[in-house]
PDB file of C-alpha atoms in Angstrom:
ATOM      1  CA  UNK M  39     150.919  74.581 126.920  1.00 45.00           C
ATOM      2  CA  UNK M  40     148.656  75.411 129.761  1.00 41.00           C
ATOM      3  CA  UNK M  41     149.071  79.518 129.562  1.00 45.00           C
ATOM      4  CA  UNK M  42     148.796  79.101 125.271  1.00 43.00           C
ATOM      5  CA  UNK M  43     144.947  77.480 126.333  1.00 41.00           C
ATOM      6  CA  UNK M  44     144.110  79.737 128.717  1.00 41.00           C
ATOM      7  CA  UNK M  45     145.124  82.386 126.422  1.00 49.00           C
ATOM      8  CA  UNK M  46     143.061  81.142 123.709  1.00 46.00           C
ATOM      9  CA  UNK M  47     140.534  80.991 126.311  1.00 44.00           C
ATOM     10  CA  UNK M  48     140.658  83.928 127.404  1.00 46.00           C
ATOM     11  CA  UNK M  49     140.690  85.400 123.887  1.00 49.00           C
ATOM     12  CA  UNK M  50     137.397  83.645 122.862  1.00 44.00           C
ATOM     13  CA  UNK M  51     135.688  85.373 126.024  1.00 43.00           C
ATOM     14  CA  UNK M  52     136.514  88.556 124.709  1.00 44.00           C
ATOM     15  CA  UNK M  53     135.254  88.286 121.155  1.00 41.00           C
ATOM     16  CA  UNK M  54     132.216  86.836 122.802  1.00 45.00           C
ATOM     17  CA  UNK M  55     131.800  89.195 125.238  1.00 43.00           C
ATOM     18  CA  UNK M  56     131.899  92.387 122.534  1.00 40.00           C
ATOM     19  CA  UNK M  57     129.662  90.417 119.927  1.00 47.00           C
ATOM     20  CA  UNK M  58     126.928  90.176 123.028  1.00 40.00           C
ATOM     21  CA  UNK M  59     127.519  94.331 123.348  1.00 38.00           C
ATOM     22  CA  UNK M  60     127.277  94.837 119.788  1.00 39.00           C
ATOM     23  CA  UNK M  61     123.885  92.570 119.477  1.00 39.00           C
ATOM     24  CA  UNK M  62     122.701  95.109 122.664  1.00 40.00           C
ATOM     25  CA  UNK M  63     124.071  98.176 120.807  1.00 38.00           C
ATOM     26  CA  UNK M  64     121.850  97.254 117.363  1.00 41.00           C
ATOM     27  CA  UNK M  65     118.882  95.458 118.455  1.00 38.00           C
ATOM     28  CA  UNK M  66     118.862  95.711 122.282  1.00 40.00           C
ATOM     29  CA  UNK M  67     116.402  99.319 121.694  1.00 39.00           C
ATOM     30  CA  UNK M  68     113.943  97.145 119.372  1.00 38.00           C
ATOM     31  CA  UNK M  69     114.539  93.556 120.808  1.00 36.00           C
ATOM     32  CA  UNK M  70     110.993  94.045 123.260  1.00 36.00           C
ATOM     33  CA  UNK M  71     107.721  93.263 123.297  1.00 35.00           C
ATOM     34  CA  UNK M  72     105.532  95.892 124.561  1.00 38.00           C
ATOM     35  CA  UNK M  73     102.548  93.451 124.697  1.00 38.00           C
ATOM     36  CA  UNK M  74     101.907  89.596 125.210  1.00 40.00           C
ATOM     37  CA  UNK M  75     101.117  89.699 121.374  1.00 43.00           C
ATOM     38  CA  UNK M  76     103.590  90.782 119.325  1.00 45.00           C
ATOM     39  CA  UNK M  77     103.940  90.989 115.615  1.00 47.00           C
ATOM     40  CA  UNK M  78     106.569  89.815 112.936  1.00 41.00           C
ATOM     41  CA  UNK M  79     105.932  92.832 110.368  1.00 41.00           C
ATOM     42  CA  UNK M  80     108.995  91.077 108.398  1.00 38.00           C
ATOM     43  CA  UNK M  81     107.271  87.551 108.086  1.00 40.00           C
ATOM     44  CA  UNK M  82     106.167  86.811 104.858  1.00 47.00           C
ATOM     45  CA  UNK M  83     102.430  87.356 103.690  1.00 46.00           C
ATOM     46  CA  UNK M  84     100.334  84.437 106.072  1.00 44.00           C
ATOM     47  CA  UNK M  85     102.337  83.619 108.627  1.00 66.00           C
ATOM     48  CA  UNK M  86     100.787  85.253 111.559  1.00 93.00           C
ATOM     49  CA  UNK M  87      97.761  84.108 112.611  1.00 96.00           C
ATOM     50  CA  UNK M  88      95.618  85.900 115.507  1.00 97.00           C
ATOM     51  CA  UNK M  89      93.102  84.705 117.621  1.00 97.00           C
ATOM     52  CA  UNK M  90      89.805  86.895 118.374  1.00 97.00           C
ATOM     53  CA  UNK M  91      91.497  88.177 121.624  1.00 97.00           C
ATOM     54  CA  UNK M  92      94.616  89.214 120.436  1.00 97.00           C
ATOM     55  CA  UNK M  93      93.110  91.059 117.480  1.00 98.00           C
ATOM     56  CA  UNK M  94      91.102  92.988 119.590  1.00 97.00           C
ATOM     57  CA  UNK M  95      94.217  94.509 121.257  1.00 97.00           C
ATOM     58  CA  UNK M  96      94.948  96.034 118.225  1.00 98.00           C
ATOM     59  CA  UNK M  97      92.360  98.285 118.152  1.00 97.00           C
ATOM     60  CA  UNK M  98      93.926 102.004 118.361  1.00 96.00           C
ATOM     61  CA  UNK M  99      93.699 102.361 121.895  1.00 96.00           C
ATOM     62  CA  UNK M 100      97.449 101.883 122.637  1.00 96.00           C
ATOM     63  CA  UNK M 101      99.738 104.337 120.925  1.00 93.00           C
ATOM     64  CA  UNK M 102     102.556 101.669 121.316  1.00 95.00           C
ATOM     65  CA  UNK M 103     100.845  99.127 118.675  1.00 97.00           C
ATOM     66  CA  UNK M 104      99.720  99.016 115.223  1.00 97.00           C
ATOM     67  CA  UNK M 105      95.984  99.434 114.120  1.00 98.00           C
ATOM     68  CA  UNK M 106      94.761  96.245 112.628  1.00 98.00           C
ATOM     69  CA  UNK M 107      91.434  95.152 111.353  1.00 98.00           C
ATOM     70  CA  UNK M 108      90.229  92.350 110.079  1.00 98.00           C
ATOM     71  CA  UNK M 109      87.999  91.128 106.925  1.00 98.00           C
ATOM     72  CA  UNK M 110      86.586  87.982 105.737  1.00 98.00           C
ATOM     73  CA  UNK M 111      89.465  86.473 108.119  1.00 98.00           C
ATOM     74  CA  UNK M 112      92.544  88.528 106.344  1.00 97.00           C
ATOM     75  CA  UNK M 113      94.406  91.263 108.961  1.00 98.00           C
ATOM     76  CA  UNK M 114      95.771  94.342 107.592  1.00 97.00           C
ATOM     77  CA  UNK M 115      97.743  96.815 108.795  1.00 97.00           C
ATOM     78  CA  UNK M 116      95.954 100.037 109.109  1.00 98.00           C
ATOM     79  CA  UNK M 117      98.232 102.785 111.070  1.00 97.00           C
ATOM     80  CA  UNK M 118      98.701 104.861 107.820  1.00 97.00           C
ATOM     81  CA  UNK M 119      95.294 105.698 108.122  1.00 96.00           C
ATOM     82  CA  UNK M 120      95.233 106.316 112.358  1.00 96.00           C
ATOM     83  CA  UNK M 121      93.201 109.750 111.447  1.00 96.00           C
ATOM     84  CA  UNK M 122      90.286 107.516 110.278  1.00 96.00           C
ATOM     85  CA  UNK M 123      90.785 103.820 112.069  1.00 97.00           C
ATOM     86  CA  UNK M 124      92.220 105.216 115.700  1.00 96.00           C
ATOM     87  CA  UNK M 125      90.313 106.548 118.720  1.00 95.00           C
ATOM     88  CA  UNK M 126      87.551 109.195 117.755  1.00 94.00           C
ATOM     89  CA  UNK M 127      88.026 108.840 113.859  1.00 95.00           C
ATOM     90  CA  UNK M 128      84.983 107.666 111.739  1.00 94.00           C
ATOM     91  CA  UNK M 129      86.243 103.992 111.185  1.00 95.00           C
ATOM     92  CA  UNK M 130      87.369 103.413 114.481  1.00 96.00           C
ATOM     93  CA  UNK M 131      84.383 100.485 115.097  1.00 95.00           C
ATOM     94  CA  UNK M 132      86.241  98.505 112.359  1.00 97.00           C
ATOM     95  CA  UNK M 133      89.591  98.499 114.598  1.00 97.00           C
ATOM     96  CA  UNK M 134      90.722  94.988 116.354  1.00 98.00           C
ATOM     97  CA  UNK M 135      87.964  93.090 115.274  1.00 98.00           C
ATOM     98  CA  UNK M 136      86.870  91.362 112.094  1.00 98.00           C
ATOM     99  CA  UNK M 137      83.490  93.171 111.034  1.00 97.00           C
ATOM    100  CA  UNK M 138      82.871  91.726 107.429  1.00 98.00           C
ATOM    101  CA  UNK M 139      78.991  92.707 107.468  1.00 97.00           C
ATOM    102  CA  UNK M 140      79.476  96.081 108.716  1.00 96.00           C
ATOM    103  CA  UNK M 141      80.964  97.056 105.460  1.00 96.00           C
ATOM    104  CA  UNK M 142      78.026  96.680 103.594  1.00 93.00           C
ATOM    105  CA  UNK M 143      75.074  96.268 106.279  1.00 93.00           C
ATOM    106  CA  UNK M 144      75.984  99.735 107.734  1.00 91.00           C
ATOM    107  CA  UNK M 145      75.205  98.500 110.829  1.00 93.00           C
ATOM    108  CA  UNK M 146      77.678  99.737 113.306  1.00 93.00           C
ATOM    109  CA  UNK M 147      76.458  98.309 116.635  1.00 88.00           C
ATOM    110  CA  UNK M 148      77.493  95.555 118.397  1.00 86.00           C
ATOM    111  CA  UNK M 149      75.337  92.799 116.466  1.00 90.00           C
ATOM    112  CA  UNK M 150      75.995  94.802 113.281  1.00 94.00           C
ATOM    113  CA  UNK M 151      80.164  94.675 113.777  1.00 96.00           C
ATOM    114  CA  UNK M 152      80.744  90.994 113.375  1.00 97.00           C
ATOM    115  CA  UNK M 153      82.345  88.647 110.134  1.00 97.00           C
ATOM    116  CA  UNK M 154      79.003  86.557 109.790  1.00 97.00           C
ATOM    117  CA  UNK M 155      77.744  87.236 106.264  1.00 97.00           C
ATOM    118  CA  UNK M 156      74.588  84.950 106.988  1.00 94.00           C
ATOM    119  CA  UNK M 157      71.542  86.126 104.352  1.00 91.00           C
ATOM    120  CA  UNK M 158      73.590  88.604 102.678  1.00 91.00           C
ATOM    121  CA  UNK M 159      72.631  88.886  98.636  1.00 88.00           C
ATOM    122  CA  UNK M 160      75.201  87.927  96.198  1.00 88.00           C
ATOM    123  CA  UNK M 161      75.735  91.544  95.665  1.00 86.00           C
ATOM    124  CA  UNK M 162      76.186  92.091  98.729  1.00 91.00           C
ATOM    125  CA  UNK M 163      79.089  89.662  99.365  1.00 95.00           C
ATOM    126  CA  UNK M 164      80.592  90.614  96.414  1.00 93.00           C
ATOM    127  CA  UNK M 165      80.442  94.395  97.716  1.00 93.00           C
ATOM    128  CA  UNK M 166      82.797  92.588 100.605  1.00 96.00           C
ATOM    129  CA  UNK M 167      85.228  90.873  98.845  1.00 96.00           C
ATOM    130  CA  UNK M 168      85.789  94.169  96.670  1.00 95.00           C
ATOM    131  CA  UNK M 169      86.868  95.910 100.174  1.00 96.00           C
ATOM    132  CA  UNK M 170      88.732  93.024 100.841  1.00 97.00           C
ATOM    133  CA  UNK M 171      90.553  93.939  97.497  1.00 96.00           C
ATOM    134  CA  UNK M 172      90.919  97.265  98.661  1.00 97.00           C
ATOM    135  CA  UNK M 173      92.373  96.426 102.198  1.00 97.00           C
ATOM    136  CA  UNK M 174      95.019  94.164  99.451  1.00 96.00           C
ATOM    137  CA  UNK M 175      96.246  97.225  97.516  1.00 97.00           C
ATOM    138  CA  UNK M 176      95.671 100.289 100.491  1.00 97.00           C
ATOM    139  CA  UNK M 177      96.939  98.811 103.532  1.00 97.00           C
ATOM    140  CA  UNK M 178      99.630  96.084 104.464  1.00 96.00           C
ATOM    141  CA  UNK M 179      98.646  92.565 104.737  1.00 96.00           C
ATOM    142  CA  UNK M 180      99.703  90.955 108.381  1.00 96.00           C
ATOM    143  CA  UNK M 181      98.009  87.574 108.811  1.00 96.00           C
ATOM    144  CA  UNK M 182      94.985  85.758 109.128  1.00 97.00           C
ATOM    145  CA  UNK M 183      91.883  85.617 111.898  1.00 98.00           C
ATOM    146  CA  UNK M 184      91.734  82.332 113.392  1.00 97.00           C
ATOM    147  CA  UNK M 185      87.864  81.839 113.366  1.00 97.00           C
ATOM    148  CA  UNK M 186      85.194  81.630 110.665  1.00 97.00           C
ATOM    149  CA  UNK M 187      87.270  82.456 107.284  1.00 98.00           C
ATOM    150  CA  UNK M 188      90.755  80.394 108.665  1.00 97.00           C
ATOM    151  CA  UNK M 189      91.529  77.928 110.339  1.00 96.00           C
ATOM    152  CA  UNK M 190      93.646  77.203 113.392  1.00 94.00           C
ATOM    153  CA  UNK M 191      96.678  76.074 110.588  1.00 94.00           C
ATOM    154  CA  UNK M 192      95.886  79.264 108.659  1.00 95.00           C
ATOM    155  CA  UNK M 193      93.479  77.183 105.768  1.00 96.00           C
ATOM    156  CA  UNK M 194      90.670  79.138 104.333  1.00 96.00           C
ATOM    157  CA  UNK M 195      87.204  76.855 105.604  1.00 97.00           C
ATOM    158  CA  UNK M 196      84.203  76.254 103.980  1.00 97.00           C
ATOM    159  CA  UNK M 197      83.000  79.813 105.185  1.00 97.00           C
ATOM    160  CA  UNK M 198      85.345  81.601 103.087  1.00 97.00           C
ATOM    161  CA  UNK M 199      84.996  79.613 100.054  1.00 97.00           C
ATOM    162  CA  UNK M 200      81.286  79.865 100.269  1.00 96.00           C
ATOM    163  CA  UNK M 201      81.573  83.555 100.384  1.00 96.00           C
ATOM    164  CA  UNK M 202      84.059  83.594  97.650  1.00 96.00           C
ATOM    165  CA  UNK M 203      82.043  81.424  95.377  1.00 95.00           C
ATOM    166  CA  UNK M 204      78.473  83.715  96.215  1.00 92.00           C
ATOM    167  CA  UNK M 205      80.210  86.387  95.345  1.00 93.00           C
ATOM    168  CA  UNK M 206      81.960  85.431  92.185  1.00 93.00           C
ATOM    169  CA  UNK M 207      78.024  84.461  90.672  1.00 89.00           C
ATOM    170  CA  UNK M 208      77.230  87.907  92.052  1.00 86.00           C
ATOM    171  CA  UNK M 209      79.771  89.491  89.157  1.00 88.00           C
ATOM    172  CA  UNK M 210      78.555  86.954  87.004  1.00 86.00           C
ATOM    173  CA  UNK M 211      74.744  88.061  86.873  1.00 82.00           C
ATOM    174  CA  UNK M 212      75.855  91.583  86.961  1.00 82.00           C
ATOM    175  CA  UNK M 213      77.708  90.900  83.865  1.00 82.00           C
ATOM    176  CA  UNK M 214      74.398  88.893  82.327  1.00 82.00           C
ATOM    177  CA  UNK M 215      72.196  92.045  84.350  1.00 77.00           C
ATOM    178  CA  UNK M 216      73.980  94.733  82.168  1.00 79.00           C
ATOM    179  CA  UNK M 217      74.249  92.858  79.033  1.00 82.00           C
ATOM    180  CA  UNK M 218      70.044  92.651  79.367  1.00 77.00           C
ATOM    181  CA  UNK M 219      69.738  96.106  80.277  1.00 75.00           C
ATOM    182  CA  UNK M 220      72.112  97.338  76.801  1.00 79.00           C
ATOM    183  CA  UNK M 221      69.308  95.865  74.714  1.00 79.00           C
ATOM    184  CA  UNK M 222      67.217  98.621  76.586  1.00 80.00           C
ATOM    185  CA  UNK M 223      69.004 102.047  76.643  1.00 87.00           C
ATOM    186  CA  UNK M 224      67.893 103.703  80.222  1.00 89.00           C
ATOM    187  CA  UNK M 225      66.093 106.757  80.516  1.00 93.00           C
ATOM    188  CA  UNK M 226      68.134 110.196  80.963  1.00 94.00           C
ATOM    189  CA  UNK M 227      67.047 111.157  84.753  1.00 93.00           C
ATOM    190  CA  UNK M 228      68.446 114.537  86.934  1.00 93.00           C
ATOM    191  CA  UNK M 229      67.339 115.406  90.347  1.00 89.00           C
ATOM    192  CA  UNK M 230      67.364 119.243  92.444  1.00 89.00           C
ATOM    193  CA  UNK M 231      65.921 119.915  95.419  1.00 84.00           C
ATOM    194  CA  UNK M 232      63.686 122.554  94.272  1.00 83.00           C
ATOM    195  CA  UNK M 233      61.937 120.881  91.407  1.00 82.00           C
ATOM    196  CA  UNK M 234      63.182 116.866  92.339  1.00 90.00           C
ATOM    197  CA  UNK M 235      63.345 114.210  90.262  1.00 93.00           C
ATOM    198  CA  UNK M 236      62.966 114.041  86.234  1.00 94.00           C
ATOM    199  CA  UNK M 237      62.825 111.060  83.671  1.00 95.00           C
ATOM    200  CA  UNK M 238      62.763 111.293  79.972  1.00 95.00           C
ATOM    201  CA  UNK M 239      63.839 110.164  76.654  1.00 95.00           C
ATOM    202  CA  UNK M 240      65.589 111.456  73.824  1.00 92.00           C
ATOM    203  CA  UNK M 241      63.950 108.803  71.194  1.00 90.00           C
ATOM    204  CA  UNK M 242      60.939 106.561  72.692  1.00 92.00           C
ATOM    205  CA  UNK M 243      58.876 106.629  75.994  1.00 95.00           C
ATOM    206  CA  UNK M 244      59.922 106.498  79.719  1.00 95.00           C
ATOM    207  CA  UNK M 245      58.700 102.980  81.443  1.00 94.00           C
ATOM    208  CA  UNK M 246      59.372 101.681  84.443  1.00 91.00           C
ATOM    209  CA  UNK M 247      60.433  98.098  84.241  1.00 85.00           C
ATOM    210  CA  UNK M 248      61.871  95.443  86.133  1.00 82.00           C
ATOM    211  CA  UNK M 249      65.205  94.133  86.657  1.00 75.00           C
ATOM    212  CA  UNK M 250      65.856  90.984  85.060  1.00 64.00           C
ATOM    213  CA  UNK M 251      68.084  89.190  87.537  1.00 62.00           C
ATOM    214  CA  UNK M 252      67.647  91.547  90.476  1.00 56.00           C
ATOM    215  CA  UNK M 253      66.151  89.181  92.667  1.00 53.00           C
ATOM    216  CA  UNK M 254      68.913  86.755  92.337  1.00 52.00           C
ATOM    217  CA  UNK M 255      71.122  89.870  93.093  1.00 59.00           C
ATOM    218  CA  UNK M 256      69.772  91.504  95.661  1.00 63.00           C
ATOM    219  CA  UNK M 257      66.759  89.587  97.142  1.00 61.00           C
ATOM    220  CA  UNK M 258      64.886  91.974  95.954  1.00 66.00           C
ATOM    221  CA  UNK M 259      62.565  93.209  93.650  1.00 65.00           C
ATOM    222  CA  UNK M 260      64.362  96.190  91.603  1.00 78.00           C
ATOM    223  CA  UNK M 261      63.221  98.321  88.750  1.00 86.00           C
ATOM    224  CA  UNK M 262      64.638 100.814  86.310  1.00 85.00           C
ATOM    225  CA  UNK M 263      63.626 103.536  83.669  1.00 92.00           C
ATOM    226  CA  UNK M 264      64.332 102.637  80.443  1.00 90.00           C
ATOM    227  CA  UNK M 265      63.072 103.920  76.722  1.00 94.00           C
ATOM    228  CA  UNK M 266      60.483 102.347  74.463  1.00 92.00           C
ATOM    229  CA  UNK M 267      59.543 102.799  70.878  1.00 91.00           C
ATOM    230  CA  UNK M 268      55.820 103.386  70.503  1.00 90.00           C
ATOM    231  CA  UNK M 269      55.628 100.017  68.603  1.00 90.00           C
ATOM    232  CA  UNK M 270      57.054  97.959  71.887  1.00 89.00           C
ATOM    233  CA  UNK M 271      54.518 100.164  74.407  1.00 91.00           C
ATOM    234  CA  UNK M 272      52.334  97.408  74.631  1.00 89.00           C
ATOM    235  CA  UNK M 273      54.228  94.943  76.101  1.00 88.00           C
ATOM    236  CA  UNK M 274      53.532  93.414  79.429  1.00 87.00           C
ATOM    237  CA  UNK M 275      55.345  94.487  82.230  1.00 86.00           C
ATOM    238  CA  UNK M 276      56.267  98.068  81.298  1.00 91.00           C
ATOM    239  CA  UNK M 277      54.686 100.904  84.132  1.00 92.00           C
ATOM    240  CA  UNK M 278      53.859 104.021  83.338  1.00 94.00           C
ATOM    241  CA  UNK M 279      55.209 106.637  85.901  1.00 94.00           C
ATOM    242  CA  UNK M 280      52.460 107.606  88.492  1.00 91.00           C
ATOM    243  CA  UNK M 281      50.826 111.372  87.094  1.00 91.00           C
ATOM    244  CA  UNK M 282      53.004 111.053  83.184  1.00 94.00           C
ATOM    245  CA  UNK M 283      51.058 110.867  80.252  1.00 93.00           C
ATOM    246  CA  UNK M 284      51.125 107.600  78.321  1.00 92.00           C
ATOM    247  CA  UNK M 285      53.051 109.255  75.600  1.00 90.00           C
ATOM    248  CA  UNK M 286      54.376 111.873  77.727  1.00 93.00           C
ATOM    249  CA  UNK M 287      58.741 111.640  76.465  1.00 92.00           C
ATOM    250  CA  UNK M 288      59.581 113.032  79.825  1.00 94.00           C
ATOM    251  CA  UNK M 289      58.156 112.628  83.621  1.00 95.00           C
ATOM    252  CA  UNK M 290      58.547 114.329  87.069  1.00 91.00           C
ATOM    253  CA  UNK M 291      59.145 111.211  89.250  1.00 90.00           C
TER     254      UNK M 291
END
């Protein structure tokens, strides 16, 4: 009885013992983490969440880790593209950081790359959740950015919502801005460096006049060319174009 257990013993350390070297042999050469941070590629969408720090490691520097950036608080995966998001390539400033503003501010120094979107125009946040977009359907979605957008449980905060909200009534007076503006049809323009720019009409009389809902846009105040018959020229608000004729059908501008 005694040698039939110590056989059976002795055959369950064996099996043990060569399902430990086969484990080594197929995942020992991947089974490390060559930084305190590492990342579950294989999770499903939202499960990793990063903190500011760890982000920032991310950043193209080490050859051994992925390129990651970060906008309005989603991560995304952006080695594919290491000729324009690693070290020296024009993107590079977006790398291991979250720099939401940057991507429509333009603003690439160190006040400039950060997620705040504080007194951006609707069109402007809108411009930022349309790269989000992009990031969803170029790159590979990792995680989320513990911080403004998310949470520390991975929930979106009032932040994100906010932005999502301003820049859903962005699209919303573009829509109403364009449906205006096809009551008007818009002057035929072309620009060259030797003669510069040109306005005119096919039918009617170039005007300068303003942009409906541009302010509401924009925060600014915004104009366009657009063509007028001869009946509606004396309507307030139209501009003639500085040195035209007032029935000139085409300007220099």
């Amino acid at each position: 009885m005694a040698g039939k257990i110590l056989g059976t013993a002795t055959s369950f350390i064996f099996v043990f013992a060569v399902m430990v070297v086969l484990v080594a042999l197929f995942i020992g050469p991947s089974f490390k983490f060559p930084f305190p941070f590492p990342i579950s590629f294989t999770s499903s969408p939202g499960q990793k969440l990063f903190k500011v720090d760890e982000l920032a490691l991310y950043n193209g520097t080490d050859e051994g880790l992925p390129i990651l950036l970060g906008i309005l608080g989603s991560v995304f995966d952006v080695t594919k593209g290491k000729s324009h998001y690693g070290v020296g390539g024009g993107y590079n400033h977006f790398s291991g950081r979250d720099a939401s503003r940057a991507f429509v501010s333009g603003n690439f120094t160190g006040e400039g790359l950060t997620d705040s979107l504080r007194g951006l125009s609707n069109s402007e946040v809108k411009s930022v959740v349309e790269w989000r977009s992009f990031y969803h359907k170029t790159y590979t979605f990792v995680g989320k950015l513990v911080g403004l957008y998310y949470d520390d449980q991975g929930n979106p905060t009032k932040h994100l919502k906010g932005a999502e909200a301003k820049a859903a009534r962005g699209a919303q007076l573009l829509k109403k801005q364009k449906q205006e503006e096809d009551k008007l049809p818009s002057c035929n323009s072309k620009w060259s460096q030797g003669e510069g720019g040109e306005v005119w009409c096919d039918d009617g009389f170039p005007r300068l006049v303003q942009r409906p809902l541009e302010i509401a846009l924009t925060g600014k105040m915004g104009k366009r060319c657009a063509c007028f018959r001869e009946d509606q020229l004396g309507e307030p608000g139209l501009e003639v174009y500085e040195g035209c004729d007032y029935q000139a059908k085409t300007c220099h501008v």
